[in-house]
Amino acid sequence: MTLLELMPPLMFGGLVVFMLFGYPVSFSLAAVGLFFGFISINLGYFDLNFLQAIPGRVFGSILSNELLLAIPFFTFMGAILEKCGLAEDMLESMGQLFGPVRGGLGYSVIIVGFILGAITGTVAAQVIAMALITLPVMLRYKYDMRYATGVLAASGTITQLVPPSLVLVVLADQLGRSVGDMYLGAWGPSLLQIALFAAYTFYLSIVHPARVPPIPRTLTGWPLVVKSMWGIIPAAVLIFLVLGTIMLGLATPTEAGAMGTIGSIVLAVVRNAPLTRFDKWTFGAGIAAALVGSAIGMVAFKSIPFKIAFTVMFAAIIWLCWRAWETVELRTLIIQAFQATMRITAMVAFILVGATCFSITFQGVDGGIWVEHLMSSLPGGVWGFLIVVNLFVFFLAFFLDFFEIAFIIVPMLAPVAQKLLTPVVGPDAALIWFGVMLCVNVQTSFMHPPFGFALFYLRSVAPKEVKSSDIYWGSIPWVLLQLIMVVLVIAFPSTVTAFLDKPSGVDPNKVKIEIQSPQEEDSPPPIVIPPAKN
């Protein structure tokens, strides 16, 4: 084996050593990449000009990447919704609906986790909000401690898979696929995972009914309907602003995130600020203008009435955002949301810069060829590759955050996955299937030690009578359910591909386009004179 063939594994080893010393991953990536880059230049594997790709990619693929703008928008939206009371109303209304059923609070947490995942896209907001609201109620009605902590943590991690998940946005960027296709591919596993969680709760209600007792219903009739609508309608509006506009092709993920952010601020004002009569009239006028403008836009888009209606709506939004800034509590909340957004965005940007330094050098020493040979020679062909990759990612998630896995590992595995998975699901769906599979897998990183962040979030807000051992033991069945979900996605690719657009089957290389001049189109058909007979 030549020294060039040893460079890729040495780079991985050097990165592990840096991280074991406790250095930040972003700086470790950059240091290892530049260190081995200069060694490769001295050994003659490439020259200094090769490293000019690093600043070019930083400015071209990171700082100018509009798709990555969705990350701060979704983060900010999740931080606002964490405090605005939406989760509380949803959990209370779902608890009233399902409470009398055994395991009803568990079903409520699972459903609300799914709905919040379709709005916020952040794990911390969901776990903290649901634990603060539901865990005391579960303990009061003698729910099993381990089931209660497990279902809360697992339902919070659903947001990693349910669109508009930040994980799917990052994977789409790293795999070079559209976010819309990644969202469509994730719907099947999302719904199937909800079904698995609900089936486990139903199993406990049959086999161990004392662990998931029913709770009495305090509302009936019209008050119950009003309570349910107050929790469901705002969530439905936000889901349409974020997901509906993307699925209908009305907005990009970045634009949808921006609309969801504004919607979350307006919702926080309406629910938490002391509204004057003028504020209420303004809010009502904004809703009416939005409905009228949408109706007009279907038949007369960009007409004068359409522009007037949306001008009124924008004016109402601006006024309500100003009221949010005037209210001391909301202004404090917005500042905290900005700070959290800046921290997460800066972390992602620095990891991307470090990963760029590492990947450029890694490709320069034929690291891509090394990975392809390593993965292609695995026993079992395609299925052996999928099993090994998923086991590797599962254990890697014990020590690395998702962003680090996505920016380091995914770009290296993508070419191999495209080559090996194309015969199974076709070239268009290969990386979508692979990306959704990894997304299901990395959910477990929030549920197992030592960096199970969902467990840390739960521990930070759980009452003192909840032991840490109960939180960790309670997470085990839900981690197993998530691993079962990985197996199902591997075994049945249709769980991902069923929602994708079917390929046209037309080879673009064989398409022939003939263009006629206007004179040829207007001229009469030529007169064909048959040859004279002899």
Short mmCIF file of C-alpha atoms in Angstrom, two decimals:
data_model
loop_
_atom_site.label_atom_id
_atom_site.label_comp_id
_atom_site.label_asym_id
_atom_site.label_seq_id
_atom_site.Cartn_x
_atom_site.Cartn_y
_atom_site.Cartn_z
CA MET A 1 0.00 0.00 0.00
CA THR A 2 1.41 3.38 -1.05
CA LEU A 3 1.53 6.46 1.13
CA LEU A 4 -1.21 8.08 -0.99
CA GLU A 5 -3.53 5.17 -0.21
CA LEU A 6 -2.83 5.66 3.51
CA MET A 7 -3.71 9.34 3.52
CA PRO A 8 -7.55 8.99 3.71
CA PRO A 9 -7.57 6.65 6.75
CA LEU A 10 -4.87 8.79 8.38
CA MET A 11 -7.09 11.85 7.97
CA PHE A 12 -9.96 10.06 9.71
CA GLY A 13 -7.63 8.95 12.48
CA GLY A 14 -6.29 12.47 12.92
CA LEU A 15 -9.82 13.85 13.17
CA VAL A 16 -10.71 11.31 15.87
CA VAL A 17 -7.59 12.22 17.86
CA PHE A 18 -8.43 15.94 17.73
CA MET A 19 -11.97 15.33 18.95
CA LEU A 20 -10.80 13.03 21.73
CA PHE A 21 -8.72 15.94 23.04
CA GLY A 22 -11.94 17.94 23.25
CA TYR A 23 -11.36 20.45 20.46
CA PRO A 24 -14.47 21.82 18.69
CA VAL A 25 -15.39 19.78 15.64
CA SER A 26 -15.36 22.76 13.27
CA PHE A 27 -11.79 23.74 14.16
CA SER A 28 -10.68 20.09 14.26
CA LEU A 29 -11.97 19.59 10.71
CA ALA A 30 -10.19 22.69 9.43
CA ALA A 31 -6.95 21.86 11.23
CA VAL A 32 -6.82 18.27 9.96
CA GLY A 33 -7.74 19.34 6.43
CA LEU A 34 -5.10 22.06 6.20
CA PHE A 35 -2.43 19.97 7.97
CA PHE A 36 -2.78 17.03 5.59
CA GLY A 37 -3.22 19.47 2.71
CA PHE A 38 0.20 21.01 3.25
CA ILE A 39 1.73 17.54 3.71
CA SER A 40 0.18 16.46 0.40
CA ILE A 41 1.60 19.55 -1.32
CA ASN A 42 5.09 18.72 -0.04
CA LEU A 43 4.68 15.12 -1.19
CA GLY A 44 3.57 16.30 -4.64
CA TYR A 45 0.03 14.88 -4.61
CA PHE A 46 -1.31 18.30 -5.66
CA ASP A 47 -0.03 21.88 -5.72
CA LEU A 48 -0.96 24.95 -3.73
CA ASN A 49 -3.42 26.10 -6.39
CA PHE A 50 -5.61 23.12 -5.55
CA LEU A 51 -6.39 24.62 -2.14
CA GLN A 52 -7.82 27.73 -3.83
CA ALA A 53 -11.03 25.70 -4.06
CA ILE A 54 -11.51 26.19 -0.31
CA PRO A 55 -12.30 29.94 -0.32
CA GLY A 56 -14.20 29.52 -3.58
CA ARG A 57 -16.45 26.88 -2.07
CA VAL A 58 -16.84 28.81 1.21
CA PHE A 59 -18.13 31.89 -0.62
CA GLY A 60 -19.96 30.04 -3.39
CA SER A 61 -21.51 27.02 -1.63
CA ILE A 62 -21.89 28.27 1.97
CA LEU A 63 -22.20 32.03 2.25
CA SER A 64 -24.15 32.30 -1.01
CA ASN A 65 -26.33 29.24 -0.41
CA GLU A 66 -29.91 30.50 -0.14
CA LEU A 67 -31.17 27.10 0.99
CA LEU A 68 -29.16 27.33 4.22
CA LEU A 69 -31.06 30.52 5.09
CA ALA A 70 -33.93 28.23 6.09
CA ILE A 71 -31.93 27.19 9.17
CA PRO A 72 -32.09 30.55 11.02
CA PHE A 73 -35.74 31.06 10.03
CA PHE A 74 -36.88 27.68 11.36
CA THR A 75 -34.73 28.07 14.48
CA PHE A 76 -36.20 31.49 15.22
CA MET A 77 -39.74 30.23 14.63
CA GLY A 78 -39.22 27.31 17.01
CA ALA A 79 -37.85 29.60 19.72
CA ILE A 80 -40.91 31.87 19.48
CA LEU A 81 -43.43 29.02 19.47
CA GLU A 82 -41.73 27.44 22.48
CA LYS A 83 -43.03 30.28 24.69
CA CYS A 84 -46.21 31.48 22.98
CA GLY A 85 -48.54 28.85 24.48
CA LEU A 86 -49.51 26.98 21.29
CA ALA A 87 -48.18 23.66 22.57
CA GLU A 88 -50.05 24.11 25.85
CA ASP A 89 -53.42 24.63 24.14
CA MET A 90 -52.84 21.73 21.76
CA LEU A 91 -51.90 19.34 24.56
CA GLU A 92 -54.86 20.41 26.69
CA SER A 93 -57.33 19.99 23.83
CA MET A 94 -55.89 16.62 22.78
CA GLY A 95 -55.88 15.51 26.40
CA GLN A 96 -59.58 16.33 26.63
CA LEU A 97 -60.28 14.37 23.44
CA PHE A 98 -58.23 11.24 24.21
CA GLY A 99 -58.00 11.40 28.02
CA PRO A 100 -60.79 8.91 28.85
CA VAL A 101 -59.05 6.25 26.72
CA ARG A 102 -56.31 4.15 28.32
CA GLY A 103 -53.03 5.67 27.19
CA GLY A 104 -54.92 8.77 26.04
CA LEU A 105 -52.27 11.17 27.29
CA GLY A 106 -49.66 9.13 25.44
CA TYR A 107 -51.64 9.36 22.20
CA SER A 108 -52.04 13.10 22.78
CA VAL A 109 -48.30 13.61 23.23
CA ILE A 110 -47.54 11.60 20.07
CA ILE A 111 -50.06 13.52 17.95
CA VAL A 112 -49.03 16.92 19.29
CA GLY A 113 -45.37 16.01 18.78
CA PHE A 114 -46.16 15.22 15.14
CA ILE A 115 -48.07 18.50 14.65
CA LEU A 116 -45.42 20.61 16.38
CA GLY A 117 -42.79 18.85 14.28
CA ALA A 118 -44.63 20.05 11.16
CA ILE A 119 -44.39 23.62 12.48
CA THR A 120 -41.20 24.22 14.44
CA GLY A 121 -38.60 21.73 13.20
CA THR A 122 -36.64 21.92 16.50
CA VAL A 123 -36.31 19.20 19.14
CA ALA A 124 -35.58 21.43 22.15
CA ALA A 125 -38.77 23.48 21.82
CA GLN A 126 -40.96 20.38 21.62
CA VAL A 127 -39.43 18.35 24.43
CA ILE A 128 -39.31 21.26 26.87
CA ALA A 129 -42.81 22.54 26.09
CA MET A 130 -44.48 19.12 26.21
CA ALA A 131 -42.61 18.03 29.34
CA LEU A 132 -43.52 21.19 31.26
CA ILE A 133 -47.19 20.81 30.37
CA THR A 134 -47.86 17.07 30.28
CA LEU A 135 -45.36 15.37 32.63
CA PRO A 136 -46.93 16.73 35.86
CA VAL A 137 -50.38 15.58 34.65
CA MET A 138 -49.05 12.12 33.81
CA LEU A 139 -47.43 11.80 37.22
CA ARG A 140 -50.57 13.03 38.97
CA TYR A 141 -52.68 10.31 37.34
CA LYS A 142 -50.11 7.57 38.09
CA TYR A 143 -48.73 7.00 34.60
CA ASP A 144 -45.68 4.76 34.56
CA MET A 145 -42.65 7.00 35.07
CA ARG A 146 -40.53 5.36 32.38
CA TYR A 147 -43.31 5.35 29.81
CA ALA A 148 -44.07 9.02 30.49
CA THR A 149 -40.46 10.17 30.09
CA GLY A 150 -39.89 7.91 27.09
CA VAL A 151 -42.94 9.03 25.11
CA LEU A 152 -42.15 12.71 25.77
CA ALA A 153 -38.55 12.40 24.59
CA ALA A 154 -39.41 10.23 21.58
CA SER A 155 -42.27 12.47 20.47
CA GLY A 156 -39.89 15.42 20.57
CA THR A 157 -37.46 13.68 18.22
CA ILE A 158 -40.23 13.15 15.65
CA THR A 159 -39.49 16.69 14.51
CA GLN A 160 -36.21 15.45 13.00
CA LEU A 161 -38.15 13.44 10.42
CA VAL A 162 -41.41 15.34 9.91
CA PRO A 163 -41.16 18.09 7.27
CA PRO A 164 -40.05 20.91 7.49
CA SER A 165 -37.23 19.33 9.49
CA LEU A 166 -33.87 21.11 9.49
CA VAL A 167 -32.28 17.67 9.13
CA LEU A 168 -34.03 17.18 5.79
CA VAL A 169 -32.99 20.65 4.63
CA VAL A 170 -29.33 19.97 5.41
CA LEU A 171 -29.44 16.49 3.86
CA ALA A 172 -31.03 17.86 0.69
CA ASP A 173 -28.23 20.42 0.44
CA GLN A 174 -25.46 17.86 1.03
CA LEU A 175 -26.96 15.26 -1.31
CA GLY A 176 -27.72 17.76 -4.07
CA ARG A 177 -31.45 17.03 -4.13
CA SER A 178 -34.44 19.35 -3.87
CA VAL A 179 -35.92 19.98 -0.44
CA GLY A 180 -39.42 19.36 -1.82
CA ASP A 181 -38.51 15.83 -2.92
CA MET A 182 -36.84 15.15 0.42
CA TYR A 183 -40.00 16.30 2.19
CA LEU A 184 -42.20 14.08 0.00
CA GLY A 185 -39.95 11.10 0.68
CA ALA A 186 -40.10 11.67 4.45
CA TRP A 187 -43.89 11.63 4.73
CA GLY A 188 -44.21 7.84 4.54
CA PRO A 189 -41.69 7.06 7.30
CA SER A 190 -43.09 9.93 9.41
CA LEU A 191 -46.61 8.51 9.38
CA LEU A 192 -45.33 4.96 9.85
CA GLN A 193 -43.28 6.03 12.87
CA ILE A 194 -46.31 7.70 14.44
CA ALA A 195 -48.21 4.45 13.89
CA LEU A 196 -45.41 2.46 15.58
CA PHE A 197 -45.41 4.76 18.62
CA ALA A 198 -49.21 4.58 18.88
CA ALA A 199 -49.13 0.77 18.47
CA TYR A 200 -46.66 0.48 21.36
CA THR A 201 -48.95 2.61 23.54
CA PHE A 202 -51.93 0.46 22.55
CA TYR A 203 -49.93 -2.68 23.41
CA LEU A 204 -49.23 -1.32 26.90
CA SER A 205 -52.89 -0.40 27.37
CA ILE A 206 -53.83 -4.04 26.69
CA VAL A 207 -50.99 -5.91 28.43
CA HIS A 208 -50.17 -3.45 31.26
CA PRO A 209 -53.23 -1.21 31.61
CA ALA A 210 -52.12 0.11 35.00
CA ARG A 211 -49.10 1.81 33.37
CA VAL A 212 -51.29 4.02 31.12
CA PRO A 213 -54.51 4.78 33.02
CA PRO A 214 -57.34 6.95 31.65
CA ILE A 215 -58.00 10.43 33.02
CA PRO A 216 -61.38 12.12 33.52
CA ARG A 217 -62.67 14.60 30.94
CA THR A 218 -63.52 18.06 32.35
CA LEU A 219 -65.05 19.56 29.20
CA THR A 220 -67.91 18.33 27.04
CA GLY A 221 -70.10 19.66 24.24
CA TRP A 222 -69.48 23.09 22.79
CA PRO A 223 -66.73 24.12 25.28
CA LEU A 224 -64.75 21.06 24.21
CA VAL A 225 -65.18 22.00 20.53
CA VAL A 226 -64.05 25.59 21.19
CA LYS A 227 -61.02 24.41 23.18
CA SER A 228 -60.03 21.98 20.43
CA MET A 229 -60.42 24.57 17.67
CA TRP A 230 -58.37 27.13 19.62
CA GLY A 231 -55.50 24.66 19.67
CA ILE A 232 -55.90 23.20 16.18
CA ILE A 233 -56.72 26.16 13.89
CA PRO A 234 -53.54 28.24 14.62
CA ALA A 235 -51.45 25.10 14.14
CA ALA A 236 -53.18 24.38 10.82
CA VAL A 237 -52.52 27.94 9.61
CA LEU A 238 -48.83 27.72 10.49
CA ILE A 239 -48.53 24.30 8.85
CA PHE A 240 -49.99 25.73 5.65
CA LEU A 241 -47.65 28.76 5.77
CA VAL A 242 -44.62 26.50 6.15
CA LEU A 243 -45.45 23.20 4.45
CA GLY A 244 -48.43 24.02 2.26
CA THR A 245 -46.66 26.79 0.38
CA ILE A 246 -43.67 24.52 -0.26
CA MET A 247 -45.76 21.56 -1.45
CA LEU A 248 -47.89 23.77 -3.71
CA GLY A 249 -44.79 25.32 -5.24
CA LEU A 250 -45.72 28.80 -3.98
CA ALA A 251 -42.55 29.31 -1.94
CA THR A 252 -39.05 27.97 -1.46
CA PRO A 253 -38.12 26.51 1.97
CA THR A 254 -36.38 29.78 2.85
CA GLU A 255 -39.43 31.85 1.92
CA ALA A 256 -41.74 29.45 3.76
CA GLY A 257 -39.53 29.71 6.85
CA ALA A 258 -39.73 33.50 6.68
CA MET A 259 -43.53 33.39 6.47
CA GLY A 260 -43.68 30.92 9.35
CA THR A 261 -41.46 33.21 11.42
CA ILE A 262 -43.77 36.19 10.86
CA GLY A 263 -46.78 33.96 11.55
CA SER A 264 -45.28 32.80 14.86
CA ILE A 265 -44.69 36.42 15.97
CA VAL A 266 -48.27 37.38 15.09
CA LEU A 267 -49.55 34.32 16.94
CA ALA A 268 -47.46 35.20 19.99
CA VAL A 269 -48.91 38.74 19.98
CA VAL A 270 -52.51 37.57 19.65
CA ARG A 271 -52.14 35.00 22.42
CA ASN A 272 -49.94 36.83 24.93
CA ALA A 273 -49.98 40.60 24.42
CA PRO A 274 -52.59 42.90 26.04
CA LEU A 275 -54.58 43.81 22.91
CA THR A 276 -56.50 47.05 22.58
CA ARG A 277 -59.70 47.32 20.56
CA PHE A 278 -57.69 48.78 17.68
CA ASP A 279 -55.30 45.80 17.80
CA LYS A 280 -58.22 43.37 17.61
CA TRP A 281 -59.78 45.26 14.71
CA THR A 282 -56.40 45.30 12.96
CA PHE A 283 -55.98 41.55 13.43
CA GLY A 284 -59.49 40.88 12.11
CA ALA A 285 -58.95 43.18 9.13
CA GLY A 286 -55.68 41.40 8.33
CA ILE A 287 -57.36 37.98 8.34
CA ALA A 288 -60.23 39.22 6.20
CA ALA A 289 -57.82 40.88 3.74
CA ALA A 290 -55.79 37.68 3.47
CA LEU A 291 -58.89 35.60 2.72
CA VAL A 292 -60.25 38.10 0.20
CA GLY A 293 -56.85 38.55 -1.46
CA SER A 294 -56.40 34.77 -1.78
CA ALA A 295 -59.83 34.42 -3.38
CA ILE A 296 -59.13 37.27 -5.82
CA GLY A 297 -55.68 35.89 -6.62
CA MET A 298 -57.18 32.67 -7.93
CA VAL A 299 -58.96 34.52 -10.74
CA ALA A 300 -57.19 37.87 -11.08
CA PHE A 301 -53.66 37.62 -9.80
CA LYS A 302 -51.82 40.99 -9.62
CA SER A 303 -55.03 42.92 -10.15
CA ILE A 304 -55.69 46.18 -8.29
CA PRO A 305 -58.14 44.61 -5.77
CA PHE A 306 -55.61 41.84 -5.12
CA LYS A 307 -52.86 44.37 -4.40
CA ILE A 308 -55.14 46.43 -2.14
CA ALA A 309 -56.16 43.36 -0.10
CA PHE A 310 -52.60 42.24 0.48
CA THR A 311 -51.48 45.79 1.26
CA VAL A 312 -54.04 45.81 4.09
CA MET A 313 -52.78 42.41 5.26
CA PHE A 314 -49.14 43.57 5.26
CA ALA A 315 -50.08 46.72 7.15
CA ALA A 316 -51.83 44.62 9.82
CA ILE A 317 -48.79 42.33 10.12
CA ILE A 318 -46.43 45.31 10.50
CA TRP A 319 -48.61 46.79 13.22
CA LEU A 320 -48.82 43.51 15.16
CA CYS A 321 -45.05 43.02 14.91
CA TRP A 322 -44.63 46.54 16.31
CA ARG A 323 -46.95 45.61 19.19
CA ALA A 324 -44.76 42.58 19.85
CA TRP A 325 -41.74 44.85 20.19
CA GLU A 326 -43.65 47.26 22.45
CA THR A 327 -44.65 44.49 24.88
CA VAL A 328 -41.78 43.95 27.31
CA GLU A 329 -42.25 40.18 27.69
CA LEU A 330 -42.48 39.59 23.94
CA ARG A 331 -39.54 41.89 23.23
CA THR A 332 -37.44 39.86 25.69
CA LEU A 333 -38.61 36.66 24.03
CA ILE A 334 -37.70 37.96 20.57
CA ILE A 335 -34.23 39.00 21.74
CA GLN A 336 -33.65 35.55 23.26
CA ALA A 337 -34.85 33.93 20.03
CA PHE A 338 -32.41 36.08 18.02
CA GLN A 339 -29.55 35.07 20.31
CA ALA A 340 -30.36 31.36 20.05
CA THR A 341 -30.69 31.68 16.27
CA MET A 342 -27.32 33.40 15.96
CA ARG A 343 -25.59 30.73 18.06
CA ILE A 344 -26.98 27.83 16.02
CA THR A 345 -26.41 29.55 12.66
CA ALA A 346 -22.81 30.42 13.57
CA MET A 347 -22.20 26.83 14.70
CA VAL A 348 -23.52 25.47 11.39
CA ALA A 349 -21.48 27.97 9.35
CA PHE A 350 -18.23 27.16 11.16
CA ILE A 351 -18.81 23.40 10.83
CA LEU A 352 -19.44 23.89 7.11
CA VAL A 353 -16.21 25.87 6.69
CA GLY A 354 -14.23 23.23 8.57
CA ALA A 355 -15.88 20.42 6.62
CA THR A 356 -14.97 22.21 3.37
CA CYS A 357 -11.29 22.33 4.34
CA PHE A 358 -11.40 18.64 5.25
CA SER A 359 -13.31 17.47 2.16
CA ILE A 360 -11.17 19.39 -0.35
CA THR A 361 -7.98 17.77 0.94
CA PHE A 362 -9.73 14.41 1.29
CA GLN A 363 -10.75 14.49 -2.38
CA GLY A 364 -7.26 15.63 -3.36
CA VAL A 365 -5.74 12.47 -1.87
CA ASP A 366 -8.32 10.27 -3.65
CA GLY A 367 -10.43 9.84 -0.53
CA GLY A 368 -13.58 9.44 -2.60
CA ILE A 369 -12.06 6.48 -4.46
CA TRP A 370 -10.96 4.96 -1.15
CA VAL A 371 -14.48 5.22 0.30
CA GLU A 372 -16.03 3.81 -2.88
CA HIS A 373 -13.69 0.80 -2.92
CA LEU A 374 -14.24 0.23 0.80
CA MET A 375 -18.04 0.33 0.58
CA SER A 376 -18.39 -1.45 -2.77
CA SER A 377 -16.37 -4.44 -1.56
CA LEU A 378 -18.65 -5.12 1.41
CA PRO A 379 -20.35 -8.55 1.42
CA GLY A 380 -24.04 -8.51 0.62
CA GLY A 381 -23.94 -5.92 -2.14
CA VAL A 382 -26.50 -3.14 -1.78
CA TRP A 383 -28.03 -4.52 1.43
CA GLY A 384 -24.64 -5.07 3.02
CA PHE A 385 -23.77 -1.46 2.21
CA LEU A 386 -27.00 -0.16 3.77
CA ILE A 387 -26.62 -2.27 6.92
CA VAL A 388 -22.99 -1.26 7.47
CA VAL A 389 -23.64 2.43 6.79
CA ASN A 390 -26.60 2.53 9.17
CA LEU A 391 -24.68 0.74 11.92
CA PHE A 392 -21.76 3.12 11.37
CA VAL A 393 -24.01 6.20 11.56
CA PHE A 394 -25.84 4.82 14.61
CA PHE A 395 -22.63 4.39 16.61
CA LEU A 396 -21.15 7.61 15.23
CA ALA A 397 -24.20 9.45 16.62
CA PHE A 398 -23.03 8.49 20.13
CA PHE A 399 -20.23 11.04 19.77
CA LEU A 400 -21.12 13.46 16.96
CA ASP A 401 -23.99 15.87 16.44
CA PHE A 402 -26.20 15.49 13.38
CA PHE A 403 -24.70 18.54 11.65
CA GLU A 404 -21.23 17.06 12.04
CA ILE A 405 -22.36 13.73 10.59
CA ALA A 406 -24.14 15.46 7.70
CA PHE A 407 -21.21 17.68 6.73
CA ILE A 408 -18.45 15.07 7.18
CA ILE A 409 -19.87 11.65 6.35
CA VAL A 410 -22.78 12.25 3.97
CA PRO A 411 -20.78 13.93 1.14
CA MET A 412 -18.35 10.99 1.17
CA LEU A 413 -21.07 8.34 1.04
CA ALA A 414 -23.35 10.08 -1.47
CA PRO A 415 -21.52 9.03 -4.69
CA VAL A 416 -21.34 5.41 -3.51
CA ALA A 417 -25.01 5.45 -2.52
CA GLN A 418 -26.02 6.88 -5.90
CA LYS A 419 -24.12 4.13 -7.71
CA LEU A 420 -25.30 1.20 -5.58
CA LEU A 421 -28.93 2.23 -4.95
CA THR A 422 -29.83 3.28 -8.50
CA PRO A 423 -30.57 -0.31 -9.65
CA VAL A 424 -33.00 -0.69 -6.73
CA VAL A 425 -35.11 2.49 -6.89
CA GLY A 426 -33.83 4.37 -9.94
CA PRO A 427 -31.44 7.32 -10.28
CA ASP A 428 -33.95 10.00 -9.20
CA ALA A 429 -35.01 8.34 -5.95
CA ALA A 430 -31.68 6.77 -4.91
CA LEU A 431 -30.33 9.64 -2.81
CA ILE A 432 -33.80 10.58 -1.53
CA TRP A 433 -34.19 7.05 -0.14
CA PHE A 434 -30.67 7.17 1.29
CA GLY A 435 -31.18 10.60 2.86
CA VAL A 436 -34.50 9.76 4.51
CA MET A 437 -32.98 6.53 5.80
CA LEU A 438 -30.16 8.46 7.47
CA CYS A 439 -32.68 10.94 8.85
CA VAL A 440 -34.61 8.13 10.54
CA ASN A 441 -31.33 6.77 11.90
CA VAL A 442 -29.98 10.00 13.40
CA GLN A 443 -33.16 10.44 15.42
CA THR A 444 -31.64 7.93 17.81
CA SER A 445 -28.77 10.34 18.54
CA PHE A 446 -31.24 12.42 20.58
CA MET A 447 -32.32 9.39 22.60
CA HIS A 448 -29.17 7.53 23.66
CA PRO A 449 -26.15 8.45 25.80
CA PRO A 450 -23.79 10.19 26.10
CA PHE A 451 -25.22 13.03 23.97
CA GLY A 452 -28.96 12.28 24.03
CA PHE A 453 -30.01 15.91 23.92
CA ALA A 454 -33.74 15.08 24.19
CA LEU A 455 -32.97 13.32 27.48
CA PHE A 456 -30.96 16.34 28.69
CA TYR A 457 -33.80 18.70 27.81
CA LEU A 458 -36.25 16.44 29.65
CA ARG A 459 -34.00 16.19 32.69
CA SER A 460 -33.68 19.99 32.87
CA VAL A 461 -37.44 20.53 33.27
CA ALA A 462 -38.57 17.28 34.96
CA PRO A 463 -39.67 17.38 38.63
CA LYS A 464 -37.21 16.22 41.28
CA GLU A 465 -39.10 12.96 41.86
CA VAL A 466 -38.21 11.88 38.30
CA LYS A 467 -34.89 10.04 38.48
CA SER A 468 -32.32 10.24 35.72
CA SER A 469 -32.27 6.43 35.63
CA ASP A 470 -35.99 6.44 34.82
CA ILE A 471 -35.37 8.84 31.92
CA TYR A 472 -32.59 6.69 30.44
CA TRP A 473 -34.35 3.34 30.97
CA GLY A 474 -37.57 4.81 29.63
CA SER A 475 -35.89 5.78 26.36
CA ILE A 476 -34.78 2.23 25.47
CA PRO A 477 -38.10 0.92 24.01
CA TRP A 478 -38.45 4.04 21.88
CA VAL A 479 -34.89 3.75 20.55
CA LEU A 480 -35.71 0.16 19.58
CA LEU A 481 -38.86 1.37 17.79
CA GLN A 482 -36.77 3.90 15.87
CA LEU A 483 -34.31 1.16 14.88
CA ILE A 484 -37.24 -0.98 13.72
CA MET A 485 -38.25 2.01 11.60
CA VAL A 486 -34.76 2.05 10.02
CA VAL A 487 -35.12 -1.65 9.16
CA LEU A 488 -38.54 -1.03 7.58
CA VAL A 489 -37.19 1.81 5.42
CA ILE A 490 -34.32 -0.41 4.27
CA ALA A 491 -36.53 -3.41 3.57
CA PHE A 492 -39.37 -1.47 1.92
CA PRO A 493 -38.07 1.43 -0.21
CA SER A 494 -41.65 2.17 -1.24
CA THR A 495 -42.20 3.78 2.18
CA VAL A 496 -40.08 6.62 0.77
CA THR A 497 -40.58 6.42 -2.99
CA ALA A 498 -44.40 6.05 -2.95
CA PHE A 499 -44.86 9.80 -2.44
CA LEU A 500 -42.27 10.88 -5.00
CA ASP A 501 -43.11 11.93 -8.53
CA LYS A 502 -42.78 9.04 -10.93
CA PRO A 503 -39.93 9.35 -13.45
CA SER A 504 -41.06 10.18 -16.96
CA GLY A 505 -39.05 7.37 -18.53
CA VAL A 506 -37.87 9.69 -21.31
CA ASP A 507 -34.15 9.74 -22.04
CA PRO A 508 -33.24 13.42 -22.48
CA ASN A 509 -30.26 12.42 -24.63
CA LYS A 510 -32.65 10.96 -27.22
CA VAL A 511 -35.05 13.89 -27.35
CA LYS A 512 -35.04 15.54 -30.79
CA ILE A 513 -36.40 19.06 -31.19
CA GLU A 514 -37.23 20.36 -34.68
CA ILE A 515 -37.88 24.07 -35.16
CA GLN A 516 -39.59 25.39 -38.27
CA SER A 517 -39.32 28.95 -39.47
CA PRO A 518 -42.53 31.03 -39.64
CA GLN A 519 -42.33 30.99 -43.44
CA GLU A 520 -42.30 27.20 -43.44
CA GLU A 521 -45.28 27.06 -41.05
CA ASP A 522 -47.38 29.48 -43.16
CA SER A 523 -46.51 28.03 -46.55
CA PRO A 524 -48.79 25.37 -48.02
CA PRO A 525 -47.58 21.77 -48.12
CA PRO A 526 -45.35 20.98 -51.10
CA ILE A 527 -46.92 19.41 -54.18
CA VAL A 528 -45.42 16.02 -54.87
CA ILE A 529 -45.40 15.04 -58.57
CA PRO A 530 -45.12 11.30 -59.12
CA PRO A 531 -42.50 10.19 -61.62
CA ALA A 532 -43.68 9.55 -65.16
CA LYS A 533 -44.30 5.97 -66.12
CA ASN A 534 -42.30 4.49 -68.93
#
